Amino acid sequence: MSSPLALPFQTGGHPAADSTGSSHMIHTSVESPKPLPAGGEITPLLTLSGISKNFPGVRALSGVSLSLYPGQVTALIGENGAGKSTLVKILTGIYQPDEGEIRIGGQPAKLPTAHAAFEQGITAIHQETVLFDHLTVAENIFLGHAPRTRFGMIDWRTMRANAKEVLETLGAGHIDADAPLSDLGIANKHLVAIARAMSIDARIVIMDEPTAALSAKEIEELFLLIEFLKSQKKAILFISHKFDEIFRIADRYTVFRDGQMVGEGRLAGTTQNALVRMMVGRAVDHIFPERQPKIGGPLLAVSGLSHPTEFDDISFELRQGEILGFYGLVGAGRSEVMQAIAGMTRTSRGTIMLRGQEIAPRSAADAISAGIVYVPEERGRQGVVIGMPIFQNVSLPSLKRTSKSGVLRLAEEFRLARTYTERLDLRASSLSQDVGTLSGGNQQKVVIAKWLATKPKVIILDEPTKGIDIGSKAAVHGFMAELVAEGLSVIMVSSELPEILGMSDRVVVMREGRIAAIRENDGLDAEMLVRLAAGIAQ
Amino acid sequence: MKTLAKHREIWLLAAIVLLIAIIALRFPVFARPGNLLNVFNDYSILIILALGQMVVILTRSIDLSMASNLAFTGMAVAMTNAAFPEIPVVFLILMAMAIGTALGAFNGVLVWKLGIPPIVVTLGTLTIFRGATFVLSGGAWVNADQMSQGFIALPRIVFLGLPVLSWSAITAIALFHLLMTRTAFGRSIYAVGINPTASVYAGIDVGRTKFLAFCLSGLVAGLCGYLWISRYVIASVEVANGYELSIIAACVIGGVSIAGGIGTVAGAALGALFLGIIGSSLPVINISPFWQLAISGSAIILAVVLNARGERRQGRIILRRAEA
């Protein structure tokens, strides 16, 4: 059922004549390699080889390679957590690789700081632009390399004139160089970011999900610009989850999976299905717990739940003793739906029924006392309270139960903490230890223990095993299986396909704030889920 | 972190002992127990105020209006006492605490319901409360001879060798310690200060917690309104003018982090005592008041530098975990 969205620009590295008609570019690549005969291989402008990056307990990248060619767009494809962001951070000088070599224009290069990357002509345009809202467009374009007067002061007149010139070459003459950036929409902010890239004579432009917040028309305009950058012999790294865009704009692809490079080549001659297969096909490195689901009647029924901007018409049912997986691309609105069910955000429409009774949680405390808990995705920011001992972290949502008219009963707190951390096999020398001294996996166990201690009926786990080591993952999965065996119901939001397929009884796929499909996990395969989430299958 | 904080208080205690020892070299009488108890008594009010301020600062807020609250409440009870000398002092103390709490609640509501930054709210009420004191008194003073005997005598009554004023500070330290370490409220204060986001997810109402913290600092300021007026036996618009800075300084020297979440009752109390030792010793060893200010100021900056170091080390751990 896939519909390959072809294809005007699949011809390789030489786009048709310069569409903007500007032949007097103010900036051209200094070191662009000599043009080779059309159709022949050209030398890459940037090569990464054997790049590895470890974080405590996690190998984010292992021996990956990547080549970017002048005048070509290379699409970087991979699931969430495949290592794309880490790679971008290495390219922009924010992270240092543990191993491997970076070559720019054939020369070995080091990118020890963000400034060094900037000097090498590498610039990144992010999903949400990292520009300064309170500065003007011109200031944003020339921040850090503003033209100076003889006396070392900023030469405002030249700066404005140059800013206008750069914007005009980009076909963005409608943007006022003196306007504060905060007045601009996201598409125009992208233009400013690109103008900035042009003004620093960037040779390598990284675009990290640049279309995520753009309308269809704005995406078209962005693509015109990318064509223009190609004509300027810039090497472009384009990161996107959207296959139609990739086929539309990119010349080459590189696929990452679990921190490894699993394929690269020219896009012409490959198919969406082949790329999806590369993204998800993997060796089984993790055994999921065997379980005999004993699924009872409906426990939680959500119907028509809507939010003015985040999600619309969400209806699903969660049964007793069931693990319901929520799959989707980042930004599909899964966490937002869960936060609404957990009382963190208000909805505009729809009902939530628990055991046939409507609940309208107005705060997390309401949801917790109704028996619904939400274990948030960002462990560090939303989960643990670093600086507090383990037992205090565990008892935090249960303070009502561990205190008597406001006075804490320490023995009760410790009993609660011990009961639940032991069940999760927490490795810690003492429950009075600061939770910040634990490993990521053990912190996650503390977070889950804290929520279980509230004795919930429904537990919502948002990316429960993101960024934790294999051993802790297995413990969390085993524990989820135990929970449902005891009659609890679990909603598991996850972007990891093996986890979704290995743990769920049913899977809800969300796309762009709506439910795209609800399937029994019976003969489901990873490729199908990816196609549903990306909107290339019904 | 607990051990780090403990260390901090031990270091502060050591600094205080060292300070006393140095002063004793030039002026041995200063180190006599009787004199040290006098210093404690003189700075009891600062200690109590610092405890209230600490609770507010722990929630990532600040209360600049405490000294003005104190002045207003003090004026209100002094005028009541002058007009109706037959009202028992106990009732006046309750009245002071009620008025103080009401003013604190006003700050708290603005922070909670309107989401105005605490520094802005209390900068405003600092002036408003002071102005209200003027409006209330018409600029007049209430003098010693207008106050009743009981009103003036209470803080001076000696009980088990110490004046009631000192006992108030000791009681406040004990109560605040229990409040912060043994109650659900105290736990929420720390949780809100360390990680407001996680606190929201844990079902703690962050705004309400801040509101209650402001009520508490108001209550304390109100109580100190009575203590101050009865100790110095004069109520005027100028009472405790600028004192909010000493209160905050005591907290900062005591290791209370302005960024919230870190700080203990012992720390805040020791910070106030440190200022007390400096303030009462330097005049007797003939150091000019300007040097006094410079020394207090340096102590504040030194404390902030030391605390920032401690916190930075912690921050690195957080960062490493976050990357993992």
PDB file of C-alpha atoms in Angstrom, chain A residues 108-194:
ATOM      1  CA  PRO A 108      42.048  15.398   9.492  1.00  0.00           C
ATOM      2  CA  ALA A 109      40.068  17.778  11.682  1.00  0.00           C
ATOM      3  CA  LYS A 110      39.276  18.129  15.338  1.00  0.00           C
ATOM      4  CA  LEU A 111      36.128  19.760  16.637  1.00  0.00           C
ATOM      5  CA  PRO A 112      36.876  20.306  20.306  1.00  0.00           C
ATOM      6  CA  THR A 113      34.361  23.117  20.783  1.00  0.00           C
ATOM      7  CA  ALA A 114      31.257  24.515  19.145  1.00  0.00           C
ATOM      8  CA  HIS A 115      33.393  27.427  18.032  1.00  0.00           C
ATOM      9  CA  ALA A 116      35.860  25.115  16.284  1.00  0.00           C
ATOM     10  CA  ALA A 117      32.989  23.546  14.347  1.00  0.00           C
ATOM     11  CA  PHE A 118      31.833  27.013  13.377  1.00  0.00           C
ATOM     12  CA  GLU A 119      35.345  27.908  12.183  1.00  0.00           C
ATOM     13  CA  GLN A 120      35.384  24.763  10.066  1.00  0.00           C
ATOM     14  CA  GLY A 121      32.216  25.955   8.379  1.00  0.00           C
ATOM     15  CA  ILE A 122      29.807  23.515   9.990  1.00  0.00           C
ATOM     16  CA  THR A 123      26.449  24.870  10.962  1.00  0.00           C
ATOM     17  CA  ALA A 124      23.290  23.238  12.219  1.00  0.00           C
ATOM     18  CA  ILE A 125      19.679  24.249  11.770  1.00  0.00           C
ATOM     19  CA  HIS A 126      17.532  22.635  14.382  1.00  0.00           C
ATOM     20  CA  GLN A 127      13.922  21.648  14.664  1.00  0.00           C
ATOM     21  CA  GLU A 128      13.385  24.500  17.000  1.00  0.00           C
ATOM     22  CA  THR A 129      15.842  27.110  15.940  1.00  0.00           C
ATOM     23  CA  VAL A 130      18.523  28.043  18.397  1.00  0.00           C
ATOM     24  CA  LEU A 131      18.517  31.727  17.637  1.00  0.00           C
ATOM     25  CA  PHE A 132      17.877  34.637  19.963  1.00  0.00           C
ATOM     26  CA  ASP A 133      14.307  35.862  20.107  1.00  0.00           C
ATOM     27  CA  HIS A 134      15.091  39.266  21.527  1.00  0.00           C
ATOM     28  CA  LEU A 135      17.738  40.231  18.996  1.00  0.00           C
ATOM     29  CA  THR A 136      16.997  41.545  15.543  1.00  0.00           C
ATOM     30  CA  VAL A 137      17.256  39.488  12.387  1.00  0.00           C
ATOM     31  CA  ALA A 138      20.516  41.210  11.419  1.00  0.00           C
ATOM     32  CA  GLU A 139      22.000  40.675  14.861  1.00  0.00           C
ATOM     33  CA  ASN A 140      21.103  37.014  14.730  1.00  0.00           C
ATOM     34  CA  ILE A 141      22.699  36.602  11.337  1.00  0.00           C
ATOM     35  CA  PHE A 142      25.946  38.260  12.377  1.00  0.00           C
ATOM     36  CA  LEU A 143      26.151  37.299  16.031  1.00  0.00           C
ATOM     37  CA  GLY A 144      29.781  36.504  16.796  1.00  0.00           C
ATOM     38  CA  HIS A 145      31.114  37.821  13.493  1.00  0.00           C
ATOM     39  CA  ALA A 146      29.570  41.242  13.181  1.00  0.00           C
ATOM     40  CA  PRO A 147      31.389  43.718  10.941  1.00  0.00           C
ATOM     41  CA  ARG A 148      33.414  46.219  12.976  1.00  0.00           C
ATOM     42  CA  THR A 149      34.210  49.865  12.528  1.00  0.00           C
ATOM     43  CA  ARG A 150      37.744  51.209  12.739  1.00  0.00           C
ATOM     44  CA  PHE A 151      37.263  51.696  16.466  1.00  0.00           C
ATOM     45  CA  GLY A 152      36.227  48.135  17.099  1.00  0.00           C
ATOM     46  CA  MET A 153      32.578  48.973  17.553  1.00  0.00           C
ATOM     47  CA  ILE A 154      29.878  47.091  15.711  1.00  0.00           C
ATOM     48  CA  ASP A 155      29.324  48.618  12.297  1.00  0.00           C
ATOM     49  CA  TRP A 156      25.562  48.629  12.334  1.00  0.00           C
ATOM     50  CA  ARG A 157      25.086  50.111   8.903  1.00  0.00           C
ATOM     51  CA  THR A 158      27.249  47.534   7.158  1.00  0.00           C
ATOM     52  CA  MET A 159      25.697  44.796   9.221  1.00  0.00           C
ATOM     53  CA  ARG A 160      22.179  45.773   8.175  1.00  0.00           C
ATOM     54  CA  ALA A 161      23.179  46.139   4.555  1.00  0.00           C
ATOM     55  CA  ASN A 162      24.919  42.774   4.531  1.00  0.00           C
ATOM     56  CA  ALA A 163      21.987  41.142   6.280  1.00  0.00           C
ATOM     57  CA  LYS A 164      19.612  42.516   3.619  1.00  0.00           C
ATOM     58  CA  GLU A 165      21.897  41.265   0.890  1.00  0.00           C
ATOM     59  CA  VAL A 166      22.122  37.752   2.293  1.00  0.00           C
ATOM     60  CA  LEU A 167      18.376  37.602   2.813  1.00  0.00           C
ATOM     61  CA  GLU A 168      17.745  38.761  -0.719  1.00  0.00           C
ATOM     62  CA  THR A 169      20.040  36.151  -2.221  1.00  0.00           C
ATOM     63  CA  LEU A 170      17.935  33.614  -0.370  1.00  0.00           C
ATOM     64  CA  GLY A 171      14.781  35.035  -1.882  1.00  0.00           C
ATOM     65  CA  ALA A 172      13.820  36.241   1.566  1.00  0.00           C
ATOM     66  CA  GLY A 173      13.842  39.950   0.897  1.00  0.00           C
ATOM     67  CA  HIS A 174      10.478  40.202   2.642  1.00  0.00           C
ATOM     68  CA  ILE A 175      12.130  39.708   6.028  1.00  0.00           C
ATOM     69  CA  ASP A 176      12.940  42.983   7.743  1.00  0.00           C
ATOM     70  CA  ALA A 177      16.533  42.886   8.948  1.00  0.00           C
ATOM     71  CA  ASP A 178      15.648  45.189  11.845  1.00  0.00           C
ATOM     72  CA  ALA A 179      12.681  43.197  13.088  1.00  0.00           C
ATOM     73  CA  PRO A 180      13.112  41.320  16.332  1.00  0.00           C
ATOM     74  CA  LEU A 181      13.322  37.615  15.661  1.00  0.00           C
ATOM     75  CA  SER A 182      10.385  36.951  17.970  1.00  0.00           C
ATOM     76  CA  ASP A 183       8.107  38.590  15.378  1.00  0.00           C
ATOM     77  CA  LEU A 184       8.945  35.905  12.816  1.00  0.00           C
ATOM     78  CA  GLY A 185       7.228  32.592  12.215  1.00  0.00           C
ATOM     79  CA  ILE A 186       9.133  29.374  12.378  1.00  0.00           C
ATOM     80  CA  ALA A 187       9.632  29.190   8.598  1.00  0.00           C
ATOM     81  CA  ASN A 188      11.151  32.657   8.510  1.00  0.00           C
ATOM     82  CA  LYS A 189      13.318  31.778  11.474  1.00  0.00           C
ATOM     83  CA  HIS A 190      14.677  28.902   9.431  1.00  0.00           C
ATOM     84  CA  LEU A 191      15.450  31.379   6.679  1.00  0.00           C
ATOM     85  CA  VAL A 192      17.359  33.514   9.155  1.00  0.00           C
ATOM     86  CA  ALA A 193      19.262  30.442  10.318  1.00  0.00           C
ATOM     87  CA  ILE A 194      20.140  29.655   6.720  1.00  0.00           C
TER      88      ILE A 194
END
